[in-house]
Coordinates of C-alpha atoms and ligand atoms in Angstrom, one line a residue:
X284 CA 98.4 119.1 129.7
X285 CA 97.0 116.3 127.4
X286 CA 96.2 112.9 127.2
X287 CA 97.0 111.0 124.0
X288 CA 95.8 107.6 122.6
X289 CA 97.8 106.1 120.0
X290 CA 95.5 104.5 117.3
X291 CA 97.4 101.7 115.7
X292 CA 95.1 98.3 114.5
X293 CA 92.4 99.7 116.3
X294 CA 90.6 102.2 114.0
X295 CA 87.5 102.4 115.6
X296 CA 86.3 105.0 118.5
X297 CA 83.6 102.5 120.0
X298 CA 84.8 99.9 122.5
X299 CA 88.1 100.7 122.4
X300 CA 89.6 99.7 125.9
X301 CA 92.9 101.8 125.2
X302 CA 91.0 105.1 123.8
X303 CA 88.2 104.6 126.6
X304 CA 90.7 104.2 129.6
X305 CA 92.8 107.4 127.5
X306 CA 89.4 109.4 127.6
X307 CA 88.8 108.9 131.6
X308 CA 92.0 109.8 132.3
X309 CA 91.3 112.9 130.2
X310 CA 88.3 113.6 131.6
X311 CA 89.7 113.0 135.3
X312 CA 92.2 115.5 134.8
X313 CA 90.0 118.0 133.3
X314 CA 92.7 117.7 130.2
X315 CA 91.9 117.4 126.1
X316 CA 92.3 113.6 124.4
X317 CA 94.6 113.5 121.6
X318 CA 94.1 111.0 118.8
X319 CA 97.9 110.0 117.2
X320 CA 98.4 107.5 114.6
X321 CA 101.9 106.8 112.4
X322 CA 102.1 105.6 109.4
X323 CA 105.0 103.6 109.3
X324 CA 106.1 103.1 105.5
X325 CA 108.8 100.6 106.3
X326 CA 106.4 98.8 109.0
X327 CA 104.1 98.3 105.6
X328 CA 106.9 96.3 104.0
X329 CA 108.1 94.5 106.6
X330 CA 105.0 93.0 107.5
X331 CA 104.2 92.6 103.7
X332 CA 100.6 94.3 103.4
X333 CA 98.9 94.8 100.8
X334 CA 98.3 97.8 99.1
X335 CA 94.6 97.0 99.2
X336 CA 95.0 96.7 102.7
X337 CA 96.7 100.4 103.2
X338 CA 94.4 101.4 101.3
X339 CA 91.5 100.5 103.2
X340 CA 93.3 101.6 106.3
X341 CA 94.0 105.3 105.4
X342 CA 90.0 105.1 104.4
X343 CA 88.8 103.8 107.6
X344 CA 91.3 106.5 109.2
X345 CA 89.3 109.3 107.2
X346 CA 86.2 108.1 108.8
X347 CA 87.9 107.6 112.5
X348 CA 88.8 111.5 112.2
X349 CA 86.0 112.5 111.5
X350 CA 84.0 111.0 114.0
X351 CA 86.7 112.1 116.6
X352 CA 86.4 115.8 115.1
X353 CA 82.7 115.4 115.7
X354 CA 84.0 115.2 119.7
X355 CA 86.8 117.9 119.8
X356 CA 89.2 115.2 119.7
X357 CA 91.8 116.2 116.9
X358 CA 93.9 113.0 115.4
X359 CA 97.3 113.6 114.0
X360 CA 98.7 111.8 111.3
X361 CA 101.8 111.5 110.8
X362 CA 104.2 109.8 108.1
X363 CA 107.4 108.6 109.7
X364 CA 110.0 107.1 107.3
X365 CA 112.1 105.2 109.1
X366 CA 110.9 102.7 111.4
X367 CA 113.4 103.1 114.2
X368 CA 112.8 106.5 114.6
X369 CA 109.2 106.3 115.4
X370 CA 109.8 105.9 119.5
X371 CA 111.7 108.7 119.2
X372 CA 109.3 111.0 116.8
X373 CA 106.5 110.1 119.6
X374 CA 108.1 111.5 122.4
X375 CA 109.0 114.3 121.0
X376 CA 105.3 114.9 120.1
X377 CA 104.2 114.5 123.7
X378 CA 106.9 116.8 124.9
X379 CA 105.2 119.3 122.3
X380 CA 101.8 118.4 123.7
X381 CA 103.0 118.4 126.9
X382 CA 101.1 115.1 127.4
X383 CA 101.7 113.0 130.9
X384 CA 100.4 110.0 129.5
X385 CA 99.9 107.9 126.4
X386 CA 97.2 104.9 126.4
X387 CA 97.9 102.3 123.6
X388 CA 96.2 98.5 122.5
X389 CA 98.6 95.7 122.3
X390 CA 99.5 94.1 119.4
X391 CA 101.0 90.9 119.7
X392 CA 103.4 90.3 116.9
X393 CA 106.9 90.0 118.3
X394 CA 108.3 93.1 116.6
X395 CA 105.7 95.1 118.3
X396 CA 105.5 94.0 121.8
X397 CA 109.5 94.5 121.4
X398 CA 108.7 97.9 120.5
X399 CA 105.9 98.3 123.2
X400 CA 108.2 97.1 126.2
X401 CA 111.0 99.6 125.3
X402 CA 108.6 102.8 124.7
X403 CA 107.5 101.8 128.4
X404 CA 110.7 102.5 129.6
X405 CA 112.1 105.3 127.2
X406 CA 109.0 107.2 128.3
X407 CA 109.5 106.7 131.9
X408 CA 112.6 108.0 132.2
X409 CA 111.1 111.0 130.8
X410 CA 108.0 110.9 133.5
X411 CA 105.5 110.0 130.8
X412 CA 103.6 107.2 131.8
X413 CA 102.8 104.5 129.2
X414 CA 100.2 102.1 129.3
X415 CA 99.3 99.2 126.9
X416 CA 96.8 97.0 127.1
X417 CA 94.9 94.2 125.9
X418 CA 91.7 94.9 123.6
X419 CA 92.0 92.6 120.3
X420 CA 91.3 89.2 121.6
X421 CA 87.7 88.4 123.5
X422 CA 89.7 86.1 126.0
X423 CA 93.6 87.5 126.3
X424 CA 96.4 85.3 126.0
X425 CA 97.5 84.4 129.0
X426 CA 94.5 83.4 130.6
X427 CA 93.9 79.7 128.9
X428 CA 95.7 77.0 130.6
X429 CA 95.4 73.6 130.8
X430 CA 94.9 71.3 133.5
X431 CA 98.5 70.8 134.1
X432 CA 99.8 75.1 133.7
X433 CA 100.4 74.5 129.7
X434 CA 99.2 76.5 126.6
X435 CA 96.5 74.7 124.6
X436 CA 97.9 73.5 121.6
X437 CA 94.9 72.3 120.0
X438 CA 91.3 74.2 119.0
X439 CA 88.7 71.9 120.6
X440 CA 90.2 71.7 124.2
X441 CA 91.6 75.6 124.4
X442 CA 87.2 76.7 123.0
X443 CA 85.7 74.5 125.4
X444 CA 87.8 76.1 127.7
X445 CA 87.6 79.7 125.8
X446 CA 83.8 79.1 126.2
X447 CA 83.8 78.4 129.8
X448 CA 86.4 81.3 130.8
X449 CA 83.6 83.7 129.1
X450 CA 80.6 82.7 130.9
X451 CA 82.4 82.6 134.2
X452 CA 83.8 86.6 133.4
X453 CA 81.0 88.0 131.9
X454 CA 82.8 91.0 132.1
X455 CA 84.9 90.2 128.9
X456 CA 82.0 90.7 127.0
X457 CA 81.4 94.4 128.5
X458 CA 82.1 97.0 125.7
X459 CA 84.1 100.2 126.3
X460 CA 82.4 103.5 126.3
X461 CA 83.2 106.1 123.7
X462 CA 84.6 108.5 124.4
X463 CA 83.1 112.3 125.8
X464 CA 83.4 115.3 124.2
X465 CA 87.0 117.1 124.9
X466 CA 87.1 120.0 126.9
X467 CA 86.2 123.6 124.9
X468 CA 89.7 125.0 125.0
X469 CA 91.0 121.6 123.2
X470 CA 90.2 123.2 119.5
X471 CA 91.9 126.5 120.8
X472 CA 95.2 124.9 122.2
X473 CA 95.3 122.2 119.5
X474 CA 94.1 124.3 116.8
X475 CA 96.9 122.7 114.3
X476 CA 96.2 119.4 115.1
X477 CA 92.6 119.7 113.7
X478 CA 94.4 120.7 110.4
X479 CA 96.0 117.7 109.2
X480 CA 94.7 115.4 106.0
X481 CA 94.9 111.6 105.7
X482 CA 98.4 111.0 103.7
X483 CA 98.1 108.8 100.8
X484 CA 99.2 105.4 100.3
X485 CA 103.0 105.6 100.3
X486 CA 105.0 104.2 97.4
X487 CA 104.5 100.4 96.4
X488 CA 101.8 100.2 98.1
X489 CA 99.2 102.3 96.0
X490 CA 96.2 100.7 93.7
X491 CA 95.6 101.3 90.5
X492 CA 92.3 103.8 89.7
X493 CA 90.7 100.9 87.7
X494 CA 91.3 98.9 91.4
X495 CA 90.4 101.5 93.6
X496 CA 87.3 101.8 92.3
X497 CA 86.3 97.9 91.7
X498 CA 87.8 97.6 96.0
X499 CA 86.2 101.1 97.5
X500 CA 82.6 99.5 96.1
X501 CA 83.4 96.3 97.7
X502 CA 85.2 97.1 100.6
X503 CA 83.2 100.7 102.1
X504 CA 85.7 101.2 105.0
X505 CA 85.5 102.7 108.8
X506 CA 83.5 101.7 112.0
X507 CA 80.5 102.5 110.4
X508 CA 80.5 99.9 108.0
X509 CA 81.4 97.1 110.1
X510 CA 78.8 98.1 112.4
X511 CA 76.4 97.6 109.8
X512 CA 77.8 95.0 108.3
X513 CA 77.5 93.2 111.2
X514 CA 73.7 94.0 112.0
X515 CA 72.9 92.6 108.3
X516 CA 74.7 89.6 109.0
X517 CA 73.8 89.2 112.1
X518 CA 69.8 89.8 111.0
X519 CA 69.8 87.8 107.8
X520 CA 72.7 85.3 107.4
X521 CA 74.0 84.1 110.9
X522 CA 71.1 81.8 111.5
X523 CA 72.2 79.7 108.3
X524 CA 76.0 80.3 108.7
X525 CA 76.4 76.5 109.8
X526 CA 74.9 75.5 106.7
X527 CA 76.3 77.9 104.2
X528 CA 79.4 78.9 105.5
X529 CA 81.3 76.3 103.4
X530 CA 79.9 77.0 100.2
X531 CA 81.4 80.0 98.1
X532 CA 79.3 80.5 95.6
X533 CA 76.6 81.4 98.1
X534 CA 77.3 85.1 100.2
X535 CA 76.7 82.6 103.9
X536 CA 79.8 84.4 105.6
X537 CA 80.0 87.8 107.6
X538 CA 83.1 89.2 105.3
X539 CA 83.9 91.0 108.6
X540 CA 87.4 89.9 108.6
X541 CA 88.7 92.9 107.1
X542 CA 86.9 95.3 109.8
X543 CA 88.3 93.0 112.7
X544 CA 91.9 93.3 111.0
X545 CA 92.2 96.7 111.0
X546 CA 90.2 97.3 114.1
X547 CA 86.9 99.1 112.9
X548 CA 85.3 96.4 114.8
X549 CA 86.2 95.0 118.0
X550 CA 86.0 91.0 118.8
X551 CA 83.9 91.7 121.5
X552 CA 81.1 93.6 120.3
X553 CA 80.9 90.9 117.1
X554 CA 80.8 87.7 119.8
X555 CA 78.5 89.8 122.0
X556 CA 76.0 91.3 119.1
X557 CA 75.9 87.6 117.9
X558 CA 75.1 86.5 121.5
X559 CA 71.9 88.9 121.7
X560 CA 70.5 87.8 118.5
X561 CA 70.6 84.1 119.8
X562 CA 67.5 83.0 122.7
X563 CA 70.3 82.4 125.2
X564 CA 73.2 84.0 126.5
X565 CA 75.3 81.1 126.4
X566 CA 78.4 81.1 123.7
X567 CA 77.5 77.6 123.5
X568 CA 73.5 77.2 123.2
X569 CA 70.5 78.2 121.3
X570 CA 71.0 78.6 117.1
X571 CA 73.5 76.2 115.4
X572 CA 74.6 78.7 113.4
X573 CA 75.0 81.4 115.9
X574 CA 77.2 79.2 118.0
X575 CA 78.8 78.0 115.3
X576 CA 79.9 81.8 114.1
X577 CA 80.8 82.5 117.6
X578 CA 83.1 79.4 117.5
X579 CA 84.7 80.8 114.5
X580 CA 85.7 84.8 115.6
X581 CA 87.5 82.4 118.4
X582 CA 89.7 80.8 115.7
X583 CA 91.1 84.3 115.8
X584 CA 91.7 83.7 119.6
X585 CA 93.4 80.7 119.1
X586 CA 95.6 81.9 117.1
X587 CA 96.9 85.2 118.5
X588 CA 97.3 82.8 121.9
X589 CA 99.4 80.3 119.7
X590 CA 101.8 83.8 118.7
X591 CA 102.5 85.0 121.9
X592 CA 103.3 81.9 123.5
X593 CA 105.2 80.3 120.5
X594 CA 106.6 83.8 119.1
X595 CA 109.0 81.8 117.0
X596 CA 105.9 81.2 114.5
X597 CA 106.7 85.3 113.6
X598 CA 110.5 84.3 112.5
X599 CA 109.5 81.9 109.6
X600 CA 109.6 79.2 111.3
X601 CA 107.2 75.9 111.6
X602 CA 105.7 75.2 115.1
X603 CA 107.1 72.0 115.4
X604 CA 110.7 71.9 115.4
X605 CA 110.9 68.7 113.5
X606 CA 109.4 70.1 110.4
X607 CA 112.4 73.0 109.9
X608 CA 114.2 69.8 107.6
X609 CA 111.5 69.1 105.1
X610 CA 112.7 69.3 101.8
X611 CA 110.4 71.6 99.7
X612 CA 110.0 72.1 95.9
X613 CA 110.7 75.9 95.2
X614 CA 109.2 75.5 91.5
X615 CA 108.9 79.0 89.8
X616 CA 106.5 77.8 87.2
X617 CA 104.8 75.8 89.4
X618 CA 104.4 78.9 92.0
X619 CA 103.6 81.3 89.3
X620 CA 100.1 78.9 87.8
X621 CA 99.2 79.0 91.6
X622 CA 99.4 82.6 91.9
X623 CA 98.0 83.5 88.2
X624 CA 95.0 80.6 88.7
X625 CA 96.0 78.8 86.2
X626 CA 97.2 75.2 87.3
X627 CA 94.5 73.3 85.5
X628 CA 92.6 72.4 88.7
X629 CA 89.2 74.3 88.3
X630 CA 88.6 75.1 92.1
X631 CA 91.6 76.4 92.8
X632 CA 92.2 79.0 90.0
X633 CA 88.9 80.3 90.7
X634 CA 90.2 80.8 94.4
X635 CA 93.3 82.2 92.9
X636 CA 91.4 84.7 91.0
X637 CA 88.7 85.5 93.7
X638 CA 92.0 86.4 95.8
X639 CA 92.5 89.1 92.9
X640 CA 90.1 90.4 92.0
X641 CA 88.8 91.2 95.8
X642 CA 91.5 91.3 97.9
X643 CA 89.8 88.7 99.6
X644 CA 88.8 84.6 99.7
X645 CA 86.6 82.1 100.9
X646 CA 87.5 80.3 104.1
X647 CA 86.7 76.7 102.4
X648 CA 89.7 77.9 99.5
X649 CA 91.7 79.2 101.5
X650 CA 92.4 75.5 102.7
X651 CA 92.1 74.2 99.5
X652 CA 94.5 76.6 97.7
X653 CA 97.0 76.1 100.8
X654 CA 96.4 72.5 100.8
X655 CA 96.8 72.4 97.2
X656 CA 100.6 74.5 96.8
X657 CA 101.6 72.2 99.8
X658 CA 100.9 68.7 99.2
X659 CA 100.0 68.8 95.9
X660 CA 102.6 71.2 94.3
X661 CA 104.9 70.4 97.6
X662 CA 106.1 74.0 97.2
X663 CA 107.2 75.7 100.7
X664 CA 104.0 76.7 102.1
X665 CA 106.2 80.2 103.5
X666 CA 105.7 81.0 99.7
X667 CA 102.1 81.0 100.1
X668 CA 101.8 82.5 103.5
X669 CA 103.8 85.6 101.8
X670 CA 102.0 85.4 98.8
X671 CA 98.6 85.6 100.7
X672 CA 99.8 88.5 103.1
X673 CA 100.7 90.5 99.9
X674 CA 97.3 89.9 98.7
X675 CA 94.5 90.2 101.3
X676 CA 92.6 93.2 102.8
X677 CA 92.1 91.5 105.6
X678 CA 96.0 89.8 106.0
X679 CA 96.5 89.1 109.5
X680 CA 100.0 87.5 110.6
X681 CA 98.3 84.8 113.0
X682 CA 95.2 83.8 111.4
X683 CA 97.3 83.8 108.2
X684 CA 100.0 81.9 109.6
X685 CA 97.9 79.5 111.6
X686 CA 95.9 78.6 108.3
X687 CA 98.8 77.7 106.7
X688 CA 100.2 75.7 109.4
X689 CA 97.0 74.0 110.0
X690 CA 97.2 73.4 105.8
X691 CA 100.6 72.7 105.2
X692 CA 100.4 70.0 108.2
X693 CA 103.0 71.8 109.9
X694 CA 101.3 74.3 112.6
X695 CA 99.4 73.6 115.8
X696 CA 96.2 71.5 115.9
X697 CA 96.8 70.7 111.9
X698 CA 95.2 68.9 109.9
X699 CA 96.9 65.0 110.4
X700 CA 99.1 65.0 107.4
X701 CA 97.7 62.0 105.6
X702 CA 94.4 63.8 105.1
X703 CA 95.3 65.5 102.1
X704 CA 92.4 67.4 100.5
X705 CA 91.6 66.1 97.1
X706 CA 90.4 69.6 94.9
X707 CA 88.4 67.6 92.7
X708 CA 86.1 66.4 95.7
X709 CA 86.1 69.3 97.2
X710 CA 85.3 70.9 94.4
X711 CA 82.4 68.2 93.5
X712 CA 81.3 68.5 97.6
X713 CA 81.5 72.5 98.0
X714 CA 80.8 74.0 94.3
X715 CA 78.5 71.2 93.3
X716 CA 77.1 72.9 90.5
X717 CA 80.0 75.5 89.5
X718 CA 78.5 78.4 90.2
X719 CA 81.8 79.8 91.6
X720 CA 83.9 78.2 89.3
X721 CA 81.9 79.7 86.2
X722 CA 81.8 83.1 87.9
X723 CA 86.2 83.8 88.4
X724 CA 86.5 81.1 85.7
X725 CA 85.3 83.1 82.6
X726 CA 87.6 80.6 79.9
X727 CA 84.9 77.4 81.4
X728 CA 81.6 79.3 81.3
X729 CA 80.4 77.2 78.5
X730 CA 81.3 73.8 80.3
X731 CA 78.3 71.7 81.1
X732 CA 77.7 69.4 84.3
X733 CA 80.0 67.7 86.3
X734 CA 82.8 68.5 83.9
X735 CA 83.3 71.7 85.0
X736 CA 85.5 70.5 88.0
X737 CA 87.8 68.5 85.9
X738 CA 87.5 69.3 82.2
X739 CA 90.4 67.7 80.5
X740 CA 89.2 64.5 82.3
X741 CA 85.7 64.3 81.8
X742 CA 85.6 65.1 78.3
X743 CA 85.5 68.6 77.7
X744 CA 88.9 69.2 76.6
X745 CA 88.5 70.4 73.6
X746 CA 86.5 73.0 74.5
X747 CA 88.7 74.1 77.7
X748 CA 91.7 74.2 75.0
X749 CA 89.8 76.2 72.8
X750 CA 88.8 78.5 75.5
X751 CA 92.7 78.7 76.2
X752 CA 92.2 77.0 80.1
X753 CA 95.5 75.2 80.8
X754 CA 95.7 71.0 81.6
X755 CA 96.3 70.2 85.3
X756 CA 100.2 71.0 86.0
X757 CA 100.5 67.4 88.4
X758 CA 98.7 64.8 88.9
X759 CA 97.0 65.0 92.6
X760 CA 97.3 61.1 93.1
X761 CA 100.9 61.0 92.3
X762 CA 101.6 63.9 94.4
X763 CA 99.6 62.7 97.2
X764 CA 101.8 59.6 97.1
X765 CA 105.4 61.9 96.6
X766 CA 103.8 64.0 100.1
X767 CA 103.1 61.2 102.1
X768 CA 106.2 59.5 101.0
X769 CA 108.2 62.9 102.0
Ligands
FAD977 P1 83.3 84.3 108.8 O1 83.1 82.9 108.4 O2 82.2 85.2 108.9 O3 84.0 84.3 110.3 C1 83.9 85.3 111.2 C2 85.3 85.7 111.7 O4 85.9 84.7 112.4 C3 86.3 86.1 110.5 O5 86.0 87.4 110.1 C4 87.6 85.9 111.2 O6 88.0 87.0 112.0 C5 87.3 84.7 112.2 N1 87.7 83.5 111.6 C6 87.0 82.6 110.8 N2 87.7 81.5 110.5 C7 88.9 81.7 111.0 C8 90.1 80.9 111.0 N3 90.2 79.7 110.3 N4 91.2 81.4 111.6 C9 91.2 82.6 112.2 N5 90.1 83.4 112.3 C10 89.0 82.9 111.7 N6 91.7 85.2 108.3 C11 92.1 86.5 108.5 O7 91.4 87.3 109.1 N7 93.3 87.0 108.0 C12 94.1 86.1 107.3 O8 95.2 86.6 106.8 C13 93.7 84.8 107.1 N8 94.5 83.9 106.4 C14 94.1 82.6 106.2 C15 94.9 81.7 105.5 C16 94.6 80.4 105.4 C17 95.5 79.4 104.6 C18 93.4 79.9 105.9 C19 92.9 78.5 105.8 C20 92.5 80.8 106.6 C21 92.9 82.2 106.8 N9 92.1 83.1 107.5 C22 92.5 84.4 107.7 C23 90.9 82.6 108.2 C24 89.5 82.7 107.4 O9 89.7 82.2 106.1 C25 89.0 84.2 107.2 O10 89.0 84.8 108.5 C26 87.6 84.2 106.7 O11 87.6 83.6 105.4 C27 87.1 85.6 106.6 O12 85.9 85.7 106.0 P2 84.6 86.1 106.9 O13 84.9 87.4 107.6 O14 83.4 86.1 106.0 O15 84.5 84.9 107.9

């Protein structure tokens, strides 16, 4: 008698492949659409998000009901404590509904497609059909091979071939309809449904009031947002993005990241809006910075290819085999200056503290943090991956875990691991004038010049120690040697 979609990282009612596939069938059989989404307390700590990240979800959910309500559609939310009961708590909510069949997008994390697989069945042995498909990723996995049959284990190759795969299926980049209207006797039969509130955050995992309201002003959530967001970005910033996307003083990035996490905006309608606002429809033409963007939102790609076909990268475990026996430093004061921003090394506390005080970092520090705790503090880069995941609103197991591979040396296509990033260059080459540094910095605000990347070494000690702003913890030439040596 119904059809239901369940909503999980896909919080968004426009091109959604799952809810627009749910919606015809709906339509077809002249039944109402159901919205469902769980909130999964013990998923939450399992996958280590942050509470930032909840937070923004149960936000973007208020919005995603709302816009449903606007089409009859109700969306029930529902808290279910214990993971393992959560196949069970859904069919016993479709055998209330009565529904026949339950559309869902696939997420590709290996608990989940676990989890996906064995709903399939469970449900059809109970005639309900299940489908699950794919919606997150422009291109699939699955689709990318090489020459020879094999996965692409390096970026260049697998976009050329990304690129190519696109223009040659142009229908990847056609976005799903939103849904109609449900049928009139929907609010009548599903009266309750219509009745239930957006829970808050569950234990451990709410903010502070002071941090709610600093992250609601930064971070506005739902589909509406992103969609705007996107129109900004894509009307003032994207032209410049392959000049300004490495410097973080300067606002030269989307911050969409956070929308295409928890799915308030679809990969496909960013690629494709980008796309239009170039003169040519190829991925690969017209503005530098267009492409260049484009090139980027297929990192994400990459990287949710690299997970289903190497799931092992989900168990805590390097991609190559041969790196499970490196011997890393687990140094808890070490760790803790990372985490607090306060090893001494300008550029990376300030990264440290962006990460705090917005849930969020540059691309250009994120290498140069990860870079930094690996080869510099040789700490276990699975301390930062964690530490990152616990911290961003837009924490995303692949992209996470590939940027940490790719840092750390010990991923797919990573950096070769003699090229160890040197902060104070970077910090010279990226924040020449210390305009980010000043800003999550406060204790070096009164440093002058060049000295602001390296105080204690270019004569402004004094003032650094006065303002209570630590020496560097190591040396980075020694421990350059020690990692290469290792
Ligand atoms: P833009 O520069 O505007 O890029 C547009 C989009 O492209 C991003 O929103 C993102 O979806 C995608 N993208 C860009 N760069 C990458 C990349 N290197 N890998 C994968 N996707 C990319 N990104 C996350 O979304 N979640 C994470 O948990 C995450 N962890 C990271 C950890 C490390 C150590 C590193 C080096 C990178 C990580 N990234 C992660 C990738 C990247 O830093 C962020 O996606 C980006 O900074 C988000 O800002 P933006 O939306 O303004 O990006």
């Amino acid at each position: 008698d119904a059809v239901v979609h369940w909503f999980k990282m896909d919080l968004r009612t426009g091109d959604n492949q799952a809810l627009f596939l749910a919606s015809e069938k709906a339509r077809e059989a002249g039944v109402p659409l159901i919205g469902l989404y769980i909130v999964s307390p013990q998923d939450f700590e399992a996958h280590l998000t942050a509470p930032i990240r909840v937070d923004f979800m149960l936000r973007s959910l208020e919005v995603l009901k709302a816009d449903l309500e606007a089409l009859d559609i109700p969306l029930w939310i529902e808290t279910v404590d214990k993971r393992a009961r959560v196949p069970e708590r859904i069919m016993e909510l479709l055998t209330e509904w009565r529904a026949g069949h339950i559309f869902a997008n696939m997420e590709y994390e290996v608990d989940e497609l676990r989890r996906e697989a064995k709903l399939v069945r469970l449900y059809a042995e109970k005639g309900i059909a299940m489908e699950v498909v794919h919606d997150t990723c422009v291109v699939p996995p699955g689709q990318l091979t090489t020459g020879t049959g094999r996965q692409y284990a390096v970026y260049s190759p697998w976009f050329r071939s990304w690129v190519r795969h696109v223009h040659e299926n142009q229908e990847l980049l056609e976005l799903a309809e939103r849904p109609g209207m449900n049928p009139p006797s929907a609010r009548e039969r599903y009266s309750s449904l219509f009745e239930c509130d957006v829970p808050h955050a569950p234990e451990g995992k709410t903010l502070s009031e002071e941090e709610a309201k600093v992250f609601h002003a930064l971070w506005p959530a739902g589909e509406h947002e992103a969609m705007k967001r996107l129109a900004k970005f894509c009307e003032d910033a994207v032209g410049g993005y392959g000049r300004n996307r490495d410097l973080p003083s300067t606002p030269g990035t989307s911050n969409l990241s956070v929308h295409f996490a928890s799915g308030t905006l679809s990969a496909r309608t960013a690629v494709r809006t980008a796309r239009d606002s170039n003169k040519t429809k190829k991925l690969d033409g017209g503005n530098e910075g267009i492409q260049t963007w484009i090139s980027e939102v297929a990192w994400r790609d990459f990287y949710k290819h690299v997970l289903v076909h190497w799931p092992y990268v989900c168990m805590n475990k390097p991609f190559k085999p041969e790196y499970s026996n490196i011997s890393w430093s687990y140094d808890a004061s070490h760790f803790s200056s990372w985490t607090e921003g306060r090893t001494g090394f300008p550029i990376v506390d300030a990264a440290m503290r962006q990460l705090r005080g917005m849930g969020w970092m540059h691309n250009r520090c994120r290498m140069i943090v990860a870079s930094f705790l690996a080869k510099d503090l040789l700490l276990d880069w699975r301390m930062g991956e964690r530490f990152f995941m616990e911290h961003l609103i837009d924490g995303d197991f692949a992209s996470n875990n590939g940027g940490w591979g790719f840092a750390a040396s010990v991923g797919v296509d990573p950096q070769p691991y003699f090229r160890i990033f040197n902060p104070l260059l970077q910090s010279e080459k990226f924040d020449p004038d210390g305009e980010y540094i000043r800003k999550w910095v406060p204790e070096l605000k009164g440093v002058v010049g060049k000295a602001i990347h390296d105080p204690y070494g270019r004569g402004e000690g004094d003032r650094a120690r006065k303002a209570g702003y630590p020496e560097a913890i190591v040396q980075h030439k020694g421990a350059r040697e020690k990692a290469l040596a290792d």
